Amino acid sequence: MIYLDYTANMPAAREALNAFVEAEARFPGNPNAHHAAGREAAAYLRDVTEGTAALLGVRPEEIIFTSGASESNSTAILGLAYAARHIGRHILTTPLEHASVSGCLTFLQEQGYEVDVLHTDRQGRLDLDELNELLRPDTVLLTLCAVDSELGIPQPVREARELLSAHPQCRLHVDATQAPGKMAFDYTLADTVSLSAHKFGGLNGSGLLIKKSGVAMEPLIHGGVSSTLYRSGTPAVALAASLRTALSITQERLDERLDTVRALNARLRKALAARPGITVYSPENAVPHILNLGVSGIRGSAMRDKLDRRGICVSVKSACSVENTPSRAVYALTGQRRAALEAFRVSLSHQTTEEEIARLIEAIDEIRTESTI
Ligand code: PMP
């Protein structure tokens, strides 16, 4: 099998698995419990939280461990919107957001919130002039991704933050799920930031939300005192430990791994450019791990299935989106429904080999020949 869907799930790093097993074995107590076993687990969780915060450049009390980015996005978006309901109900976002962000916004619209979706330029970056024009005294939230999962386009988060300084009532939430391991990112820029461990070599069902101290947010999960006010329940100590380990390795090896992935991406782009009828939608400024493309006359979902039958795993849109609908992200970038239907995503990692890229290109050629007969 050739796995080219690292954006959907990155295999767990051996070190992260070991950290999980070790923590699970060493700390049997519930960190919320008031006895020696509980205190030991709580102390270890504090250590893990401090280590994670240091890696991200934030304060330990700003870390909320969650079950993943979907929960982090819901916690932040709903929690910030509800906490600011007395100020206003206007929210701004981009068309490149993951379903866990756009789904929350639809849910809020049903409750009377007004949501405006900003346009992007030809490179897929949000239009900052439009953002400036649409900000109003009742705008309480701007939610955007650091880099999207379909096209891999980094967004101008710093510039957006600067514009927001004239609107102190408006909070900034950033879904940075796809940033670790793909690009450097300043985690102190936003009021809240989501991450998911399984995107950078941690385990599924584990993530975190950074919430700046002093930012008002209503919790989603209620019930009892825990390590944080914002997410009740027994903290998953071993998952947090494995997240810290995975993050540390990812950050440490970022540059070296980026070089590998850049070279693979260049090779793939060169081969695709030489083939008529193939369009690459990910712009040149996209992170090299994500390459969104389409083959003329073949639906993205059909390409995915044909590649799957040849033992190659790729995705259409993101794994959590609705099947057989055009890609909102590719439509936003191209304005073409046809492109949005033909698009599919190949995602690479430092584990990808040149042979795998060669086999992918060969398989795309086979499918194109078969489809034109
Ligand atoms: N945001 C983005 C940009 C993602 O790529 C994903 C995962 N596909 C999520 C959020 C949701 O993450 P999780 O699977 O941890 O809920």
Tab-separated table of C-alpha atoms and ligand atoms in Angstrom:
chain	number	residue	atom	x	y	z
A	1	MET	CA	0.000	0.000	0.000
A	2	ILE	CA	1.193	3.510	-0.801
A	3	TYR	CA	-0.052	5.962	1.806
A	4	LEU	CA	-0.387	9.533	0.535
A	5	ASP	CA	-2.937	10.863	3.013
A	6	TYR	CA	-0.706	12.162	5.810
A	7	THR	CA	-2.849	15.281	6.179
A	8	ALA	CA	-5.780	13.112	7.292
A	9	ASN	CA	-3.673	11.085	9.676
A	10	MET	CA	0.023	10.970	10.399
A	11	PRO	CA	1.243	7.595	11.696
A	12	ALA	CA	2.095	7.769	15.401
A	13	ALA	CA	5.782	8.247	16.157
A	14	ARG	CA	7.314	5.308	18.023
A	15	GLU	CA	8.487	7.719	20.753
A	16	ALA	CA	4.920	9.032	21.199
A	17	LEU	CA	3.594	5.475	21.526
A	18	ASN	CA	6.278	4.699	24.101
A	19	ALA	CA	5.455	7.860	26.051
A	20	PHE	CA	1.789	6.797	26.126
A	21	VAL	CA	2.548	3.274	27.357
A	22	GLU	CA	4.999	4.489	29.980
A	23	ALA	CA	2.683	7.165	31.396
A	24	GLU	CA	-0.299	4.805	31.415
A	25	ALA	CA	1.729	2.204	33.332
A	26	ARG	CA	3.384	4.645	35.754
A	27	PHE	CA	0.359	6.721	36.744
A	28	PRO	CA	-2.691	4.611	37.594
A	29	GLY	CA	-4.369	7.368	39.622
A	30	ASN	CA	-7.037	9.819	38.518
A	31	PRO	CA	-5.277	13.228	38.495
A	32	ASN	CA	-8.422	14.768	40.021
A	33	ALA	CA	-8.295	12.384	43.021
A	34	HIS	CA	-7.160	13.486	46.481
A	35	HIS	CA	-4.685	10.752	47.405
A	36	ALA	CA	-1.068	9.863	46.629
A	37	ALA	CA	-1.808	8.151	43.297
A	38	GLY	CA	-3.959	11.097	42.222
A	39	ARG	CA	-1.343	13.634	43.296
A	40	GLU	CA	1.395	11.780	41.403
A	41	ALA	CA	-0.691	11.714	38.224
A	42	ALA	CA	-1.571	15.398	38.679
A	43	ALA	CA	2.082	16.344	39.196
A	44	TYR	CA	3.068	14.453	36.066
A	45	LEU	CA	0.254	16.122	34.106
A	46	ARG	CA	1.522	19.516	35.287
A	47	ASP	CA	4.982	18.596	34.069
A	48	VAL	CA	3.581	17.506	30.674
A	49	THR	CA	1.487	20.686	30.460
A	50	GLU	CA	4.505	22.869	31.250
A	51	GLY	CA	6.587	21.059	28.642
A	52	THR	CA	3.854	21.398	26.019
A	53	ALA	CA	3.365	25.090	26.797
A	54	ALA	CA	7.119	25.716	26.518
A	55	LEU	CA	7.187	24.045	23.096
A	56	LEU	CA	4.342	26.295	21.939
A	57	GLY	CA	5.672	29.462	23.579
A	58	VAL	CA	2.548	29.927	25.735
A	59	ARG	CA	1.798	29.711	29.471
A	60	PRO	CA	0.887	26.338	31.083
A	61	GLU	CA	-2.455	27.718	32.337
A	62	GLU	CA	-3.339	28.520	28.725
A	63	ILE	CA	-3.334	24.830	27.702
A	64	ILE	CA	-6.590	22.855	27.661
A	65	PHE	CA	-6.169	19.211	26.618
A	66	THR	CA	-9.054	17.964	24.478
A	67	SER	CA	-10.022	14.935	22.388
A	68	GLY	CA	-8.789	16.583	19.182
A	69	ALA	CA	-9.197	19.629	16.985
A	70	SER	CA	-12.920	19.129	16.369
A	71	GLU	CA	-13.541	19.469	20.093
A	72	SER	CA	-11.049	22.333	20.374
A	73	ASN	CA	-12.748	24.216	17.526
A	74	SER	CA	-16.229	23.701	19.011
A	75	THR	CA	-15.049	24.686	22.491
A	76	ALA	CA	-13.437	27.874	21.228
A	77	ILE	CA	-15.968	29.005	18.634
A	78	LEU	CA	-19.118	28.285	20.629
A	79	GLY	CA	-17.485	29.262	23.930
A	80	LEU	CA	-16.236	32.625	22.632
A	81	ALA	CA	-19.484	33.390	20.793
A	82	TYR	CA	-21.650	32.601	23.828
A	83	ALA	CA	-19.412	34.572	26.183
A	84	ALA	CA	-19.758	37.631	23.904
A	85	ARG	CA	-23.482	37.350	23.121
A	86	HIS	CA	-24.234	40.569	25.009
A	87	ILE	CA	-21.723	42.463	22.780
A	88	GLY	CA	-22.790	41.180	19.376
A	89	ARG	CA	-23.509	38.211	17.149
A	90	HIS	CA	-21.484	38.891	14.024
A	91	ILE	CA	-18.756	36.412	13.017
A	92	LEU	CA	-16.226	36.423	10.170
A	93	THR	CA	-14.551	33.399	8.629
A	94	THR	CA	-12.951	32.059	5.423
A	95	PRO	CA	-14.183	29.502	2.872
A	96	LEU	CA	-11.161	27.287	3.607
A	97	GLU	CA	-12.192	26.117	7.037
A	98	HIS	CA	-12.492	22.521	8.154
A	99	ALA	CA	-15.998	21.088	8.683
A	100	SER	CA	-15.521	21.305	12.463
A	101	VAL	CA	-15.287	25.102	12.102
A	102	SER	CA	-17.892	25.673	9.382
A	103	GLY	CA	-20.254	23.215	11.116
A	104	CYS	CA	-20.052	25.213	14.362
A	105	LEU	CA	-20.797	28.400	12.453
A	106	THR	CA	-23.883	26.872	10.816
A	107	PHE	CA	-25.019	25.806	14.276
A	108	LEU	CA	-24.560	29.391	15.521
A	109	GLN	CA	-26.400	30.804	12.492
A	110	GLU	CA	-29.386	28.676	13.475
A	111	GLN	CA	-29.272	30.475	16.834
A	112	GLY	CA	-29.377	33.937	15.253
A	113	TYR	CA	-25.671	34.668	14.764
A	114	GLU	CA	-24.713	36.334	11.476
A	115	VAL	CA	-21.750	34.823	9.624
A	116	ASP	CA	-19.862	36.489	6.748
A	117	VAL	CA	-17.435	34.411	4.689
A	118	LEU	CA	-14.475	36.458	3.447
A	119	HIS	CA	-13.189	36.112	-0.103
A	120	THR	CA	-9.683	34.925	-0.876
A	121	ASP	CA	-7.225	36.241	-3.467
A	122	ARG	CA	-5.815	34.154	-6.343
A	123	GLN	CA	-3.276	32.647	-3.971
A	124	GLY	CA	-6.055	31.620	-1.579
A	125	ARG	CA	-5.113	34.136	1.098
A	126	LEU	CA	-7.947	35.949	2.813
A	127	ASP	CA	-8.652	39.454	1.568
A	128	LEU	CA	-7.426	41.758	4.352
A	129	ASP	CA	-9.064	44.870	2.838
A	130	GLU	CA	-12.396	43.094	2.853
A	131	LEU	CA	-11.775	41.948	6.426
A	132	ASN	CA	-11.179	45.553	7.419
A	133	GLU	CA	-14.385	46.661	5.686
A	134	LEU	CA	-16.539	43.940	7.229
A	135	LEU	CA	-15.389	44.386	10.832
A	136	ARG	CA	-18.191	46.050	12.838
A	137	PRO	CA	-18.722	47.040	16.480
A	138	ASP	CA	-20.813	43.870	16.928
A	139	THR	CA	-18.234	41.538	15.314
A	140	VAL	CA	-17.243	39.229	18.145
A	141	LEU	CA	-15.181	36.574	16.368
A	142	LEU	CA	-12.881	36.024	13.417
A	143	THR	CA	-12.135	32.345	12.909
A	144	LEU	CA	-9.556	31.223	10.374
A	145	CYS	CA	-7.089	28.417	9.801
A	146	ALA	CA	-3.314	28.855	10.018
A	147	VAL	CA	-3.072	26.604	6.975
A	148	ASP	CA	-5.985	24.729	5.421
A	149	SER	CA	-6.096	20.974	4.998
A	150	GLU	CA	-7.294	20.849	1.384
A	151	LEU	CA	-5.019	23.229	-0.500
A	152	GLY	CA	-2.305	23.812	2.112
A	153	ILE	CA	-2.440	27.625	1.950
A	154	PRO	CA	-0.964	29.524	4.917
A	155	GLN	CA	-3.150	32.459	5.974
A	156	PRO	CA	-1.894	35.932	6.980
A	157	VAL	CA	-2.731	35.465	10.656
A	158	ARG	CA	-0.327	38.156	11.898
A	159	GLU	CA	-1.789	40.773	9.535
A	160	ALA	CA	-5.330	39.786	10.539
A	161	ARG	CA	-4.347	40.130	14.201
A	162	GLU	CA	-3.003	43.630	13.519
A	163	LEU	CA	-6.286	44.676	11.886
A	164	LEU	CA	-8.172	43.386	14.900
A	165	SER	CA	-6.255	45.680	17.252
A	166	ALA	CA	-8.719	48.433	16.291
A	167	HIS	CA	-11.592	46.082	17.310
A	168	PRO	CA	-10.811	44.855	20.828
A	169	GLN	CA	-14.285	43.280	21.142
A	170	CYS	CA	-13.474	40.833	18.323
A	171	ARG	CA	-11.735	37.602	19.311
A	172	LEU	CA	-9.436	35.681	16.995
A	173	HIS	CA	-9.644	31.891	16.841
A	174	VAL	CA	-7.089	30.023	14.734
A	175	ASP	CA	-7.432	26.403	13.698
A	176	ALA	CA	-3.736	25.542	13.528
A	177	THR	CA	-4.324	21.793	13.210
A	178	GLN	CA	-2.285	21.506	10.028
A	179	ALA	CA	0.591	23.770	11.105
A	180	PRO	CA	2.852	21.553	13.266
A	181	GLY	CA	5.379	19.753	11.103
A	182	LYS	CA	4.452	21.812	8.041
A	183	MET	CA	5.442	25.359	8.943
A	184	ALA	CA	6.574	27.550	11.809
A	185	PHE	CA	3.697	29.306	13.540
A	186	ASP	CA	3.430	31.858	16.345
A	187	TYR	CA	0.954	30.332	18.804
A	188	THR	CA	0.673	33.581	20.774
A	189	LEU	CA	-1.027	35.495	17.940
A	190	ALA	CA	-4.591	34.363	18.582
A	191	ASP	CA	-6.967	34.348	21.555
A	192	THR	CA	-7.591	30.637	21.019
A	193	VAL	CA	-5.718	28.056	18.905
A	194	SER	CA	-6.662	24.436	18.099
A	195	LEU	CA	-4.277	21.524	17.601
A	196	SER	CA	-4.707	17.798	17.063
A	197	ALA	CA	-2.062	15.237	18.031
A	198	HIS	CA	-2.759	12.731	15.265
A	199	LYS	CA	-1.719	15.278	12.639
A	200	PHE	CA	1.846	15.356	13.952
A	201	GLY	CA	2.635	11.843	15.120
A	202	GLY	CA	0.610	11.747	18.343
A	203	LEU	CA	-2.406	9.541	18.946
A	204	ASN	CA	-5.974	9.809	17.687
A	205	GLY	CA	-8.471	11.254	20.136
A	206	SER	CA	-6.010	13.748	21.574
A	207	GLY	CA	-5.536	17.454	20.994
A	208	LEU	CA	-5.454	20.761	22.730
A	209	LEU	CA	-6.832	24.248	22.803
A	210	ILE	CA	-4.679	27.217	23.735
A	211	LYS	CA	-6.757	29.947	25.377
A	212	LYS	CA	-5.056	33.179	26.278
A	213	SER	CA	-5.390	34.136	29.935
A	214	GLY	CA	-8.122	36.681	30.491
A	215	VAL	CA	-10.155	35.718	27.410
A	216	ALA	CA	-13.776	34.988	28.354
A	217	MET	CA	-15.005	31.609	27.065
A	218	GLU	CA	-17.980	29.550	28.210
A	219	PRO	CA	-17.100	25.880	28.680
A	220	LEU	CA	-18.838	23.262	26.533
A	221	ILE	CA	-18.278	20.340	28.856
A	222	HIS	CA	-19.631	21.020	32.316
A	223	GLY	CA	-19.402	19.089	35.546
A	224	GLY	CA	-16.915	19.244	38.314
A	225	VAL	CA	-13.449	20.488	38.990
A	226	SER	CA	-10.628	19.251	36.772
A	227	SER	CA	-7.170	20.433	35.765
A	228	THR	CA	-8.896	23.231	33.840
A	229	LEU	CA	-12.174	25.101	34.317
A	230	TYR	CA	-12.900	24.856	30.621
A	231	ARG	CA	-13.087	21.102	30.118
A	232	SER	CA	-14.426	18.864	32.819
A	233	GLY	CA	-13.647	15.173	32.982
A	234	THR	CA	-10.686	13.038	33.926
A	235	PRO	CA	-7.636	14.361	32.053
A	236	ALA	CA	-6.090	11.822	29.660
A	237	VAL	CA	-2.602	11.958	31.170
A	238	ALA	CA	-0.966	9.389	28.883
A	239	LEU	CA	-2.450	10.974	25.743
A	240	ALA	CA	-1.154	14.367	26.848
A	241	ALA	CA	2.285	12.843	27.454
A	242	SER	CA	2.361	11.330	23.980
A	243	LEU	CA	1.194	14.640	22.460
A	244	ARG	CA	4.077	16.464	24.123
A	245	THR	CA	6.599	13.912	22.847
A	246	ALA	CA	5.202	14.018	19.301
A	247	LEU	CA	5.205	17.822	19.271
A	248	SER	CA	8.758	17.987	20.531
A	249	ILE	CA	10.028	15.627	17.803
A	250	THR	CA	8.001	17.412	15.133
A	251	GLN	CA	9.394	20.814	16.045
A	252	GLU	CA	12.948	19.583	16.440
A	253	ARG	CA	12.991	17.959	12.995
A	254	LEU	CA	10.878	20.538	11.141
A	255	ASP	CA	13.608	21.996	8.917
A	256	GLU	CA	15.221	18.720	7.969
A	257	ARG	CA	11.864	17.104	7.177
A	258	LEU	CA	10.699	20.165	5.244
A	259	ASP	CA	13.686	19.814	2.911
A	260	THR	CA	12.711	16.213	2.155
A	261	VAL	CA	9.067	17.068	1.501
A	262	ARG	CA	9.952	20.128	-0.633
A	263	ALA	CA	12.061	17.919	-2.901
A	264	LEU	CA	9.259	15.354	-3.255
A	265	ASN	CA	6.708	18.075	-3.974
A	266	ALA	CA	8.937	19.637	-6.643
A	267	ARG	CA	9.334	16.265	-8.321
A	268	LEU	CA	5.594	15.641	-8.300
A	269	ARG	CA	4.736	19.130	-9.572
A	270	LYS	CA	7.258	18.797	-12.404
A	271	ALA	CA	5.814	15.463	-13.545
A	272	LEU	CA	2.242	16.759	-13.351
A	273	ALA	CA	3.061	19.961	-15.264
A	274	ALA	CA	4.293	17.841	-18.174
A	275	ARG	CA	0.902	16.093	-18.495
A	276	PRO	CA	-1.946	17.785	-20.350
A	277	GLY	CA	-5.350	17.819	-18.677
A	278	ILE	CA	-3.944	17.942	-15.156
A	279	THR	CA	-4.383	21.069	-13.060
A	280	VAL	CA	-2.635	21.636	-9.757
A	281	TYR	CA	-4.844	23.772	-7.526
A	282	SER	CA	-2.512	24.179	-4.549
A	283	PRO	CA	-0.701	27.442	-5.275
A	284	GLU	CA	3.107	27.683	-5.185
A	285	ASN	CA	2.909	29.320	-1.744
A	286	ALA	CA	1.158	26.233	-0.292
A	287	VAL	CA	2.979	24.033	2.210
A	288	PRO	CA	4.772	21.284	0.247
A	289	HIS	CA	2.985	18.483	2.131
A	290	ILE	CA	-0.343	19.224	0.441
A	291	LEU	CA	-0.896	19.028	-3.282
A	292	ASN	CA	-4.435	19.431	-4.525
A	293	LEU	CA	-5.008	18.572	-8.180
A	294	GLY	CA	-7.594	17.491	-10.718
A	295	VAL	CA	-7.612	15.396	-13.878
A	296	SER	CA	-9.853	16.842	-16.561
A	297	GLY	CA	-13.083	14.894	-17.021
A	298	ILE	CA	-12.675	12.666	-13.941
A	299	ARG	CA	-14.380	13.373	-10.628
A	300	GLY	CA	-12.035	13.620	-7.643
A	301	SER	CA	-13.930	10.849	-5.862
A	302	ALA	CA	-13.546	8.572	-8.932
A	303	MET	CA	-9.804	9.309	-9.020
A	304	ARG	CA	-9.530	8.464	-5.343
A	305	ASP	CA	-11.366	5.151	-5.875
A	306	LYS	CA	-9.309	4.238	-8.957
A	307	LEU	CA	-6.078	5.013	-7.092
A	308	ASP	CA	-7.371	3.061	-4.105
A	309	ARG	CA	-7.883	-0.001	-6.343
A	310	ARG	CA	-4.220	0.358	-7.315
A	311	GLY	CA	-3.164	0.433	-3.655
A	312	ILE	CA	-2.671	4.207	-3.377
A	313	CYS	CA	-4.471	6.169	-0.625
A	314	VAL	CA	-5.379	9.797	-1.369
A	315	SER	CA	-8.330	11.964	-0.281
A	316	VAL	CA	-11.068	14.114	-1.683
A	317	LYS	CA	-11.568	17.220	0.444
A	318	SER	CA	-10.918	16.316	4.072
A	319	ALA	CA	-11.854	12.956	5.550
A	320	CYS	CA	-14.629	14.532	7.664
A	321	SER	CA	-16.509	16.285	4.812
A	322	VAL	CA	-19.664	15.186	3.035
A	323	GLU	CA	-19.036	12.833	0.078
A	324	ASN	CA	-19.764	13.776	-3.542
A	325	THR	CA	-20.196	17.507	-3.150
A	326	PRO	CA	-17.867	20.049	-4.770
A	327	SER	CA	-14.930	21.255	-2.705
A	328	ARG	CA	-15.772	24.624	-1.134
A	329	ALA	CA	-12.069	25.457	-0.841
A	330	VAL	CA	-11.245	24.739	-4.499
A	331	TYR	CA	-14.387	26.585	-5.586
A	332	ALA	CA	-13.352	29.613	-3.514
A	333	LEU	CA	-9.955	29.618	-5.191
A	334	THR	CA	-10.961	28.909	-8.795
A	335	GLY	CA	-14.605	29.990	-9.032
A	336	GLN	CA	-15.179	26.827	-11.102
A	337	ARG	CA	-17.633	24.133	-10.088
A	338	ARG	CA	-15.961	21.668	-12.436
A	339	ALA	CA	-12.586	22.194	-10.753
A	340	ALA	CA	-14.238	21.809	-7.360
A	341	LEU	CA	-15.649	18.425	-8.435
A	342	GLU	CA	-12.459	17.154	-10.064
A	343	ALA	CA	-10.134	18.098	-7.201
A	344	PHE	CA	-8.448	15.547	-4.977
A	345	ARG	CA	-5.608	15.796	-2.490
A	346	VAL	CA	-2.280	14.038	-2.354
A	347	SER	CA	-0.500	14.577	0.937
A	348	LEU	CA	3.145	13.853	1.550
A	349	SER	CA	5.390	13.514	4.574
A	350	HIS	CA	9.070	12.970	5.305
A	351	GLN	CA	8.244	9.244	5.177
A	352	THR	CA	7.167	9.437	1.532
A	353	THR	CA	9.677	7.977	-0.932
A	354	GLU	CA	10.602	8.896	-4.508
A	355	GLU	CA	9.425	5.431	-5.592
A	356	GLU	CA	5.981	6.157	-4.170
A	357	ILE	CA	5.791	9.407	-6.130
A	358	ALA	CA	6.889	7.592	-9.292
A	359	ARG	CA	4.207	4.925	-8.759
A	360	LEU	CA	1.552	7.608	-8.191
A	361	ILE	CA	2.439	9.314	-11.466
A	362	GLU	CA	2.392	5.977	-13.287
A	363	ALA	CA	-1.043	5.177	-11.811
A	364	ILE	CA	-2.428	8.600	-12.815
A	365	ASP	CA	-1.162	7.928	-16.371
A	366	GLU	CA	-2.857	4.507	-16.421
A	367	ILE	CA	-6.150	6.018	-15.253
A	368	ARG	CA	-6.003	8.830	-17.832
A	369	THR	CA	-5.342	6.335	-20.664
A	370	GLU	CA	-8.129	4.046	-19.467
A	371	SER	CA	-10.557	6.983	-19.247
A	372	THR	CA	-9.889	8.277	-22.752
A	373	ILE	CA	-10.399	4.936	-24.578
B	1	PMP	N1	-9.106	21.201	11.498
B	1	PMP	C1	-8.352	20.823	10.455
B	1	PMP	C2	-7.711	21.886	9.590
B	1	PMP	C3	-8.175	19.462	10.172
B	1	PMP	O1	-7.425	19.092	9.124
B	1	PMP	C4	-8.809	18.496	11.004
B	1	PMP	C5	-8.656	17.008	10.736
B	1	PMP	N2	-9.073	16.602	9.467
B	1	PMP	C6	-9.572	18.937	12.095
B	1	PMP	C7	-9.692	20.300	12.304
B	1	PMP	C8	-10.253	17.977	13.021
B	1	PMP	O2	-9.302	17.314	13.812
B	1	PMP	P1	-9.659	16.048	14.709
B	1	PMP	O3	-9.634	14.883	13.798
B	1	PMP	O4	-8.561	15.985	15.717
B	1	PMP	O5	-10.976	16.289	15.332
